[in-house]
Coordinates of C-alpha atoms in Angstrom, one line a residue:
M1 CA 1.6 166.5 78.0
V2 CA 5.2 165.5 77.2
N3 CA 7.9 167.1 79.5
E4 CA 10.1 168.5 76.7
R5 CA 12.4 170.2 79.2
L6 CA 13.1 166.9 80.9
R7 CA 13.7 165.1 77.6
R8 CA 16.1 167.8 76.4
A9 CA 18.0 167.9 79.7
M10 CA 18.5 164.2 79.6
H11 CA 19.9 164.4 76.0
R12 CA 22.3 167.2 77.0
A13 CA 23.5 165.3 80.0
G14 CA 23.9 162.1 78.1
H15 CA 21.2 160.2 80.0
D16 CA 18.7 157.8 78.6
V17 CA 15.7 156.3 80.5
G18 CA 17.8 153.5 82.0
T19 CA 20.7 155.6 83.2
L20 CA 18.5 158.3 84.7
A21 CA 16.4 155.7 86.5
T22 CA 19.6 154.4 88.1
A23 CA 20.8 157.9 89.1
A24 CA 17.4 158.7 90.6
E25 CA 17.0 155.3 92.3
V26 CA 13.7 154.5 90.6
S27 CA 12.4 152.2 87.9
T28 CA 12.5 152.9 84.2
K29 CA 8.7 153.0 84.2
S30 CA 8.9 156.0 86.6
V31 CA 11.1 157.9 84.2
E32 CA 8.8 157.1 81.3
R33 CA 5.9 158.5 83.3
W34 CA 7.8 161.7 84.0
L35 CA 8.5 162.2 80.3
G36 CA 4.8 161.8 79.8
G37 CA 4.0 164.6 82.2
A38 CA 3.9 162.9 85.7
V39 CA 5.8 164.7 88.5
P40 CA 8.1 162.8 90.8
Y41 CA 8.1 163.1 94.6
P42 CA 10.1 166.1 95.9
R43 CA 13.3 164.2 97.0
T44 CA 13.4 162.3 93.7
R45 CA 13.1 165.6 91.9
Y46 CA 16.2 166.8 93.6
R47 CA 18.1 163.7 92.6
V48 CA 17.0 164.0 89.0
A49 CA 18.0 167.7 88.9
A50 CA 21.4 166.9 90.3
A51 CA 22.0 164.1 87.9
L52 CA 21.0 166.3 84.9
Q53 CA 22.9 169.4 86.4
V54 CA 19.9 171.7 86.0
D55 CA 17.6 173.5 88.4
E56 CA 14.6 171.5 89.7
S57 CA 12.5 174.6 88.9
Y58 CA 13.4 174.3 85.2
L59 CA 12.2 170.7 85.0
W60 CA 9.0 171.2 87.0
P61 CA 8.4 174.9 87.3
S62 CA 4.9 174.4 88.7
E63 CA 6.1 172.2 91.5
S64 CA 9.3 173.9 92.5
N65 CA 9.8 174.9 96.1
L66 CA 13.0 176.8 96.7
A67 CA 13.0 176.2 100.4
S68 CA 12.7 172.4 99.9
L69 CA 15.5 172.6 97.3
T70 CA 17.7 174.3 99.8
G71 CA 17.0 171.6 102.4
A72 CA 18.0 168.9 99.9
E73 CA 21.6 170.2 100.2
L74 CA 21.8 168.6 103.7
V75 CA 23.3 165.2 103.0
A76 CA 23.7 164.3 106.7
T77 CA 23.9 165.9 110.1
Y78 CA 25.9 164.6 113.1
P79 CA 25.5 165.7 116.8
R80 CA 29.3 165.8 117.2
R81 CA 32.2 166.0 114.7
G82 CA 33.5 162.8 116.2
D83 CA 30.3 161.1 114.8
V84 CA 31.2 161.8 111.2
P85 CA 32.1 158.5 109.6
R86 CA 35.9 158.2 109.7
D87 CA 36.3 157.2 106.1
L88 CA 34.2 160.2 104.8
W89 CA 37.1 162.7 105.1
I90 CA 39.4 160.7 102.9
E91 CA 36.7 159.7 100.5
L92 CA 35.7 163.4 99.9
L93 CA 39.4 164.3 99.5
R94 CA 40.0 161.5 97.1
G95 CA 37.1 162.6 94.9
A96 CA 38.0 166.3 94.8
E97 CA 39.4 167.5 91.5
R98 CA 39.0 171.3 91.5
N99 CA 39.0 172.7 95.0
V100 CA 40.0 171.7 98.5
D101 CA 39.5 174.4 101.1
L102 CA 40.0 174.3 104.8
L103 CA 39.1 176.9 107.5
A104 CA 39.8 176.1 111.1
F105 CA 42.0 177.2 113.9
A106 CA 44.0 174.0 113.6
G107 CA 42.1 171.0 112.2
L108 CA 44.8 168.8 113.8
F109 CA 42.6 165.7 113.8
L110 CA 42.9 165.4 110.0
T111 CA 46.7 165.2 110.1
E112 CA 47.0 163.0 113.2
E113 CA 44.0 160.6 112.8
H114 CA 44.1 160.1 109.0
P115 CA 47.5 158.8 107.8
D116 CA 46.5 159.3 104.1
W117 CA 45.5 163.0 104.6
L118 CA 48.9 164.7 104.1
P119 CA 50.2 162.6 101.2
M120 CA 46.9 162.7 99.4
L121 CA 46.5 166.4 99.9
A122 CA 50.0 167.0 98.5
A123 CA 49.3 164.7 95.5
K124 CA 46.1 166.6 94.8
A125 CA 47.9 169.9 94.8
R126 CA 50.7 168.6 92.5
A127 CA 48.0 167.3 90.1
G128 CA 46.4 170.7 89.7
T129 CA 43.7 170.8 92.4
R130 CA 43.6 174.2 94.1
V131 CA 44.3 173.6 97.8
R132 CA 43.8 176.4 100.2
L133 CA 44.4 176.1 103.9
L134 CA 43.3 178.8 106.4
I135 CA 44.8 178.2 109.9
G136 CA 44.6 180.4 113.0
D137 CA 47.2 183.1 113.2
P138 CA 49.5 182.2 116.1
D139 CA 50.1 186.0 116.7
G140 CA 46.4 186.9 116.5
A141 CA 43.9 188.0 119.1
Q142 CA 41.3 185.4 118.2
L143 CA 43.5 182.4 118.9
A144 CA 44.2 183.7 122.4
A145 CA 40.5 184.4 123.0
R146 CA 39.6 180.8 121.9
D147 CA 42.2 179.4 124.2
E148 CA 40.8 181.4 127.1
E149 CA 37.3 180.3 126.2
Y150 CA 38.3 176.6 126.3
R151 CA 40.4 177.1 129.5
I152 CA 43.0 174.7 128.3
G153 CA 46.1 176.8 129.1
G154 CA 47.6 177.4 125.7
G155 CA 46.3 174.1 124.2
V156 CA 44.8 175.8 121.1
A157 CA 48.0 177.6 120.3
G158 CA 49.9 174.3 120.7
R159 CA 47.6 172.5 118.3
V160 CA 48.1 175.3 115.7
A161 CA 51.8 175.1 116.0
A162 CA 51.6 171.3 115.5
V163 CA 49.4 171.5 112.5
L164 CA 51.6 174.2 110.9
A165 CA 54.6 172.0 111.4
Y166 CA 52.8 169.1 109.7
Y167 CA 51.9 171.2 106.7
G168 CA 55.2 173.0 106.5
E169 CA 57.1 169.7 106.3
R170 CA 54.8 167.9 104.0
M171 CA 53.1 170.3 101.6
P172 CA 54.5 171.3 98.2
E173 CA 54.6 175.0 97.3
Q174 CA 51.4 174.6 95.2
V175 CA 49.4 174.5 98.5
E176 CA 48.3 178.0 99.5
I177 CA 48.4 178.6 103.2
R178 CA 47.2 181.7 105.0
L179 CA 46.8 182.6 108.7
H180 CA 43.5 184.2 109.8
D181 CA 42.6 186.3 112.8
T182 CA 38.8 186.1 112.6
P183 CA 36.1 184.9 115.0
L184 CA 35.6 181.3 114.1
Y185 CA 31.9 180.5 114.1
N186 CA 32.3 177.4 112.0
S187 CA 35.2 175.2 110.7
I188 CA 34.7 174.7 106.9
Y189 CA 36.1 171.8 104.9
R190 CA 35.2 172.0 101.2
F191 CA 35.8 169.3 98.6
D192 CA 34.5 170.5 95.2
D193 CA 30.7 170.4 95.6
D194 CA 30.8 168.7 99.0
M195 CA 31.3 170.6 102.2
V196 CA 31.6 169.6 105.9
V197 CA 30.7 172.4 108.3
N198 CA 31.6 172.0 112.0
V199 CA 29.3 174.4 113.9
H200 CA 31.0 175.9 117.0
A201 CA 29.4 176.4 120.4
Y202 CA 30.8 178.6 123.1
G203 CA 33.0 176.8 125.5
V204 CA 32.7 173.4 123.8
L205 CA 35.5 171.8 121.9
A206 CA 34.9 171.5 118.2
A207 CA 35.1 167.7 118.3
F208 CA 31.9 167.7 120.4
T209 CA 29.8 170.2 118.4
P210 CA 27.3 169.5 115.6
T211 CA 28.5 168.9 112.1
M212 CA 26.8 169.1 108.7
H213 CA 27.6 167.4 105.4
I214 CA 26.4 169.7 102.6
R215 CA 26.3 169.1 98.9
R216 CA 25.8 171.9 96.4
I217 CA 22.3 171.8 94.7
D218 CA 21.8 175.5 94.0
G219 CA 20.6 176.2 97.5
A220 CA 21.6 178.7 100.2
Y221 CA 23.6 176.4 102.6
F222 CA 26.6 175.8 100.4
N223 CA 26.7 179.3 99.0
T224 CA 26.5 180.9 102.4
Y225 CA 29.5 179.0 103.8
S226 CA 31.4 179.4 100.5
E227 CA 31.0 183.2 100.7
S228 CA 32.1 183.1 104.4
Y229 CA 35.2 181.2 103.4
E230 CA 36.1 183.7 100.7
R231 CA 35.8 186.6 103.1
V232 CA 38.2 185.1 105.6
W233 CA 40.6 184.1 102.8
A234 CA 40.7 187.7 101.5
S235 CA 41.4 189.1 105.0
A236 CA 44.1 186.5 106.0
R237 CA 47.8 187.0 105.8
S238 CA 50.3 184.8 104.0
A239 CA 52.0 182.0 106.0
D240 CA 55.2 182.3 104.0
D241 CA 57.2 183.8 106.8
V242 CA 56.3 180.8 109.0
F243 CA 57.5 178.3 106.4
G244 CA 60.4 180.4 105.1
R245 CA 58.9 180.8 101.7
T246 CA 59.4 183.9 99.5
N247 CA 56.9 185.0 96.9
G248 CA 55.0 181.8 97.3
P249 CA 51.5 181.1 96.0
G250 CA 50.0 181.9 99.4
D251 CA 51.0 185.6 99.2
P252 CA 48.1 188.1 99.2
Q253 CA 47.8 189.8 95.8
D254 CA 47.0 193.3 97.0

C-alpha cells in the first residue's frame, strides 16, 4: 500500500527521494520502500519527520510511540557543562534567527571564554533576532542563598556583577534584559529550536553538573523548559535601572 501521507509531506516540504534520503541518512532505495508501505526504524522515523516538519505519528500512525518521540529530542548529554564541545555554543548562536534566550544566575563563562559571544549576540539582536537575557537579581534573596550554598564568600554576586557589566557595555538596546529572583533549578540557553539545559545539583558548581542538548521534535523536553523560561521571564524585573535605560525594551509590560 502506497504511503500517501509520506508522499504528500515530501511534496509540501520540497523533498524528492534523493534529498529525503540524504536528510534521513539512508539510501534512495529505502525511501522508495517507505513510499511503498515499508516502515523505517524508529530513529530514522524521527529524522524523516523532522526533515518534513510533520509529526512522526502522522506519517506512520500505527507505529508511533510518543515516549520514543520525546526521547528523540535528546541530541546529546554531558556529565558536566565543561564537557560540552567548546564550539557548540557559538555554532548554535550563529544559526539562530528567531530567538536567543538565556536563563542563569550569571552565565559568565559565555562572555569570558568565547570572544565571539558578545559581538555575535549584539549583531543578532540588531538583525532582528529576539534576544532575551535573564540574569540573577543582585538584590534578590535567591542570589544570596546560592552563594551561601556554594560557600564561596560572595563569588556568585561578583560573577553576576561582572556579567551585567559585560552586557551593559556591549549590548544594543534591542537586547531585552531582566533580573530574576527565582530558585534556579536549571540554566537554560535557547537558540531557536535547539536548547542547552544545565541541570543544577545542590552544592555543586554549574560547570560540574550534567548538561543536555535538546532539539525540538514535538516532544515534552523542549516544551517543559520553554514553559519554565516563560514563567521566569514574566516574573522578572527590568534591568533598565542597572544600565541607566529608560523605557527600554526590557521593561515589563504590566
